[in-house]
Short mmCIF file of C-alpha atoms in Angstrom, two decimals:
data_model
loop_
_atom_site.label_atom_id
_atom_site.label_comp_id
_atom_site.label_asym_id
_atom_site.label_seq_id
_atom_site.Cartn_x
_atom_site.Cartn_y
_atom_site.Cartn_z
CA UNK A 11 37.38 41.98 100.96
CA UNK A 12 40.66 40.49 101.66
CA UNK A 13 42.27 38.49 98.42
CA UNK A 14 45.30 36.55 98.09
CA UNK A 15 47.06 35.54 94.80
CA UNK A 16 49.58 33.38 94.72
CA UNK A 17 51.38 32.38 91.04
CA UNK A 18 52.78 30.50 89.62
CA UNK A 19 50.25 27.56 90.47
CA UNK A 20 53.37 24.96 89.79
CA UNK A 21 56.64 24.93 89.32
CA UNK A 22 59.06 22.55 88.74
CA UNK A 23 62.85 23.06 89.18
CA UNK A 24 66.19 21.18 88.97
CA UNK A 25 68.03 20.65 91.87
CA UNK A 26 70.19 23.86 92.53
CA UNK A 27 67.78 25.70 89.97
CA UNK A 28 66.72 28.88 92.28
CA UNK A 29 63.84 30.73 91.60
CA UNK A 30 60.97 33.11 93.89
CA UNK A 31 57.35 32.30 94.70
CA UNK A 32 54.90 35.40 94.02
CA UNK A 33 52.14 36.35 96.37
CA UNK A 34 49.99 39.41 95.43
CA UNK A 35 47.29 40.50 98.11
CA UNK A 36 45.16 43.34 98.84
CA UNK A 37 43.99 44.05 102.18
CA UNK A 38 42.57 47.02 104.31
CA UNK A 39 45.32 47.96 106.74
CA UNK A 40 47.71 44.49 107.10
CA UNK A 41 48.70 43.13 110.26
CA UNK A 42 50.70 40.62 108.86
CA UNK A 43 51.56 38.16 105.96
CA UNK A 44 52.42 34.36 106.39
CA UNK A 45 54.34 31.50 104.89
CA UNK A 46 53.18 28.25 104.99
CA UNK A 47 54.40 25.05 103.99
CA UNK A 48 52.53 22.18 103.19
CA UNK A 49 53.31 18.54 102.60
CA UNK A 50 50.74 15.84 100.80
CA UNK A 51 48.27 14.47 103.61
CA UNK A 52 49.82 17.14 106.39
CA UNK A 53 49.00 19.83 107.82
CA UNK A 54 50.25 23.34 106.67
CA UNK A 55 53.54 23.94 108.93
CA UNK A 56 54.22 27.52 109.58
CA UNK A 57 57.25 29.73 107.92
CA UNK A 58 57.54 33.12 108.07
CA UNK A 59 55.64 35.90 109.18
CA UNK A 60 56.11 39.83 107.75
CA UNK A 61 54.71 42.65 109.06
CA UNK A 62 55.60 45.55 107.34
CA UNK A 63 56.79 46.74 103.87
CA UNK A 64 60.56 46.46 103.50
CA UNK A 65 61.08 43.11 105.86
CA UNK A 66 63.11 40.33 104.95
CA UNK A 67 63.19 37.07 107.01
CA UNK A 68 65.30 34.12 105.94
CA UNK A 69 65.26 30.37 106.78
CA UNK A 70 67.88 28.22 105.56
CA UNK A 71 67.66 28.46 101.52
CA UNK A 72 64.13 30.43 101.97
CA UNK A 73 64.40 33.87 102.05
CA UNK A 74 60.90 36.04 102.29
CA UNK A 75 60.18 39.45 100.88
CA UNK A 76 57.47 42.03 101.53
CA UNK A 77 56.64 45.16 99.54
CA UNK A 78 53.32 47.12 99.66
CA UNK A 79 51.40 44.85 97.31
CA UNK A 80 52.91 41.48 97.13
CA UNK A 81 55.97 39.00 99.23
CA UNK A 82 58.15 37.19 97.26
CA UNK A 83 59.60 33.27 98.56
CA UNK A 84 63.06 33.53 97.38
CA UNK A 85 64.41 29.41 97.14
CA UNK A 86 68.60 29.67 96.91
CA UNK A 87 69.54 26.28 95.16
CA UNK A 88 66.42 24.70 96.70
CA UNK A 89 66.91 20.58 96.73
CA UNK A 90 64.39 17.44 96.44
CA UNK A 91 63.39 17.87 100.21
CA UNK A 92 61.83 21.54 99.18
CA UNK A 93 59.19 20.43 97.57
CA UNK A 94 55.31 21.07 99.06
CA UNK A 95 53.04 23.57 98.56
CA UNK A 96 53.67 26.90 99.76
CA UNK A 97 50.96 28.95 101.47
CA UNK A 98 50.61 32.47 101.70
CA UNK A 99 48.29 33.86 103.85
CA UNK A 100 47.68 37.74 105.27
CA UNK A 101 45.47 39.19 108.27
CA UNK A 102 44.06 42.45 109.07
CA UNK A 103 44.12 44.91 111.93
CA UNK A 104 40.46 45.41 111.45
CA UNK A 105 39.84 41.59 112.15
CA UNK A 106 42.93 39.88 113.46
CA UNK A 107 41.08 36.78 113.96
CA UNK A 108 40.69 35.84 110.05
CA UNK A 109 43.06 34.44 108.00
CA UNK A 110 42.73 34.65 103.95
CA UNK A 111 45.00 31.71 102.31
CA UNK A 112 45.93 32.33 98.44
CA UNK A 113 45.86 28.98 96.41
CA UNK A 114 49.29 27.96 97.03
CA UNK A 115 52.51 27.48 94.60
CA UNK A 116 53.06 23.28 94.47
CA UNK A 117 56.79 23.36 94.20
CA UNK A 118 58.71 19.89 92.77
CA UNK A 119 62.45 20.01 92.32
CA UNK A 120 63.73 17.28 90.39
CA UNK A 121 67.57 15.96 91.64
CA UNK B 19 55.55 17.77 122.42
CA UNK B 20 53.43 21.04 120.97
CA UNK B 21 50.44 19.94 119.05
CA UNK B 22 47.01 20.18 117.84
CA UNK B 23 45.28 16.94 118.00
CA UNK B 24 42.71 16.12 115.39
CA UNK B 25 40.30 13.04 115.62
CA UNK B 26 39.08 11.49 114.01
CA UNK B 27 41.69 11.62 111.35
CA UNK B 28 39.32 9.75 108.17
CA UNK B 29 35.32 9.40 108.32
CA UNK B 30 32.91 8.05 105.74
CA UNK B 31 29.18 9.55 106.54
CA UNK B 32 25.96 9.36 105.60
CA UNK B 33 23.74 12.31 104.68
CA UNK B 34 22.28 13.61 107.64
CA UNK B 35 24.08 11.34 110.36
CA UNK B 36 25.49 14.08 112.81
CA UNK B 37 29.24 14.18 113.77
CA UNK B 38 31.65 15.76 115.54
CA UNK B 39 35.06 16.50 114.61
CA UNK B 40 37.24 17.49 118.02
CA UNK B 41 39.88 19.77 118.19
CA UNK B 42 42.45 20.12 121.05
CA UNK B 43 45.43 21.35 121.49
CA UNK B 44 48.39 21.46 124.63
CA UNK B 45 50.10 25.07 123.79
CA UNK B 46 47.27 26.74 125.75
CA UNK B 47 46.87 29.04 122.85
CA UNK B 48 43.70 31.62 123.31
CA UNK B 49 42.86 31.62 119.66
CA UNK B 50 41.33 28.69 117.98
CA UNK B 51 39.94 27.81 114.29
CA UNK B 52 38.08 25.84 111.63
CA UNK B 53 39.44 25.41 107.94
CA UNK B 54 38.22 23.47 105.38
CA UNK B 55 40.70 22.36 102.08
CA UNK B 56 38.96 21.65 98.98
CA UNK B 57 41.03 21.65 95.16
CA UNK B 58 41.05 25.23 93.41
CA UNK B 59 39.56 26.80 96.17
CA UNK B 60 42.33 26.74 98.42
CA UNK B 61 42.01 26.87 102.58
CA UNK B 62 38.57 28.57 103.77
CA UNK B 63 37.84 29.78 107.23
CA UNK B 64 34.62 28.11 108.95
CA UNK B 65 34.63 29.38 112.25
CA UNK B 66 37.20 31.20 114.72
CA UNK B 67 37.47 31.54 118.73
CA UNK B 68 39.58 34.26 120.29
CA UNK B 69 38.96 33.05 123.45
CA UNK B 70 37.03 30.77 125.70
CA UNK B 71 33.25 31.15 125.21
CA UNK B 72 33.60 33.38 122.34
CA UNK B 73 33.21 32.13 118.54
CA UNK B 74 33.41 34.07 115.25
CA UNK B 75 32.07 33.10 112.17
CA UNK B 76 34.49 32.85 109.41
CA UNK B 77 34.13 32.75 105.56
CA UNK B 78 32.04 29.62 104.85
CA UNK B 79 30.39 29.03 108.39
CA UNK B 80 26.71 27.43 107.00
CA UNK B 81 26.60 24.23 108.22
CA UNK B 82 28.58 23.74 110.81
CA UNK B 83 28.56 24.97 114.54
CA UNK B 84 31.38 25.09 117.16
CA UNK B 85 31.71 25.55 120.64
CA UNK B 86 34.35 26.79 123.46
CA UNK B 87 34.13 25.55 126.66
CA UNK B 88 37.65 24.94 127.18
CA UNK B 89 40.60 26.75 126.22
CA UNK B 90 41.95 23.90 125.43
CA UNK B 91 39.34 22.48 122.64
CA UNK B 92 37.64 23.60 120.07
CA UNK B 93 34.88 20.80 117.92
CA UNK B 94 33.73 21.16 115.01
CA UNK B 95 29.74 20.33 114.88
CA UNK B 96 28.37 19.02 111.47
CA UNK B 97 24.39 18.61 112.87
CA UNK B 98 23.26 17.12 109.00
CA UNK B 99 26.09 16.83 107.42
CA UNK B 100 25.27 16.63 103.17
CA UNK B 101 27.33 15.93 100.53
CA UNK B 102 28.89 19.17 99.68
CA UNK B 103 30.93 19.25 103.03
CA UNK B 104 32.84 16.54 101.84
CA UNK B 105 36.40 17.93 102.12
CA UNK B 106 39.83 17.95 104.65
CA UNK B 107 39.28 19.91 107.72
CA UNK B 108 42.68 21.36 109.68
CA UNK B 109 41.82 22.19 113.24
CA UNK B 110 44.68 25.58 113.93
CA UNK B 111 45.48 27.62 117.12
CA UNK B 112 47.32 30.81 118.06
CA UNK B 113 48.88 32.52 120.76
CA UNK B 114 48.01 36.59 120.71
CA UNK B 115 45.89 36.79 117.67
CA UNK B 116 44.53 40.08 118.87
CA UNK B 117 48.08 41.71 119.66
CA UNK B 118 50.51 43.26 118.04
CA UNK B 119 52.44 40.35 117.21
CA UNK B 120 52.18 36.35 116.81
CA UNK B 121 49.07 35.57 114.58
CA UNK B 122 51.07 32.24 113.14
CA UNK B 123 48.99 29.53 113.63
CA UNK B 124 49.78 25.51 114.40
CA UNK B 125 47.49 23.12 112.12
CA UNK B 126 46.69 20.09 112.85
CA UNK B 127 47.24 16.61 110.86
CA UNK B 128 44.01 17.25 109.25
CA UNK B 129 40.12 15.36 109.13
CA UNK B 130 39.14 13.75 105.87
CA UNK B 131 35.83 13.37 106.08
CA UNK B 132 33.39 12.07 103.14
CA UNK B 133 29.20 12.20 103.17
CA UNK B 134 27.36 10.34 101.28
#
């Protein structure tokens, strides 16, 4: 079974105060891990996706990792507008049609 | 403007009182699916669609039924709906699910919908 662990739960940082978002997953042949962001009372809004171990994608002060095990969300002197909920999410090759969300980091940064 | 279109956006119920939640979106996406958003449990998958006519059920399916008759839209059927599906339901679509790349899907605003 696909599982998705995302820590910390919350995190609060000062504006400027950079830090990384950890997502740990295990899953039978992956065909892909995804970044989500998520506002209160919207809809997840899509990031980043990684395919394979090694891949680095970057999006204006979000940078995303991916190893074997687990992706990082690196946020480089993130500001108030950052904060949401990040998503992670993976799918496999052996059923491309499911997606398994972790919990989701809630992310405030304080001016 | 790209988007998945969610209606109706807030519903209050009543045990048992059937409803339908539709789905549709304008990116003529093949794929199609059903999440539900509940606290500490995080985004579960109802059901999927790869394609017209075809439907998948995801992790927490039991229920709730959907159809496919159109690319284009994809409801979500609650035929007695009971307390415990009280939760926020994103509508999502895809382009190339079942290909080597894409897989990133497009949520909607979200249904919250409330049975009592």
């Amino acid at each position: 079974e696909d599982q998705v662990t995302q820590s910390p739960e919350a995190l609060r940082l000062q504006e400027g105060e950079s830090s990384s978002l950890n997502c740990s997953y295990t899953v039978s042949g992956l065909r892909g891990l995804f970044w989500y962001r998520q506002d209160p009372g919207k809809g997840p809004e899509f990031l980043f996706t990684l395919y394979s171990a090694g891949e680095e994608k970057e999006k204006e002060r979000l940078k995303a990792t991916l190893t074997k095990k687990e992706s990082f969300l690196h946020i480089t002197a993130p500001k108030p507008e950052d904060s949401a909920t990040y998503l992670c999410a993976v799918q496999a090759f052996t059923n491309a049609g499911k997606s398994t969300f972790g919990d989701g980091t809630t992310l405030t940064v304080k001016p | 403007e790209a988007q998945v279109t969610q209606n109706p956006r807030y519903l209050i119920t009543v045990t048992g009182k059937k409803l339908t939640v539709t789905c549709s979106q304008n990116m003529n996406h093949e794929y199609m699916s059903w999440y539900r958003q509940d606290p500490g449990l995080g985004l579960r998958q109802i059901y999927y669609s790869m394609n017209v006519e075809v439907t998948d059920k995801g992790d927490v399916p039991e229920g709730y039924k959907v159809s496919r008759k159109e690319k284009r839209n994809f409801p979500l059927i609650l035929e007695s709906p009971s307390p415990n599906q009280t939760s926020l339901y994103f509508c999502a679509s895809s382009q190339e699910v079942d290909r080597g790349v894409g897989g990133e899907l497009f949520f909607g605003e979200g249904s919250r919908l409330t049975v009592l």
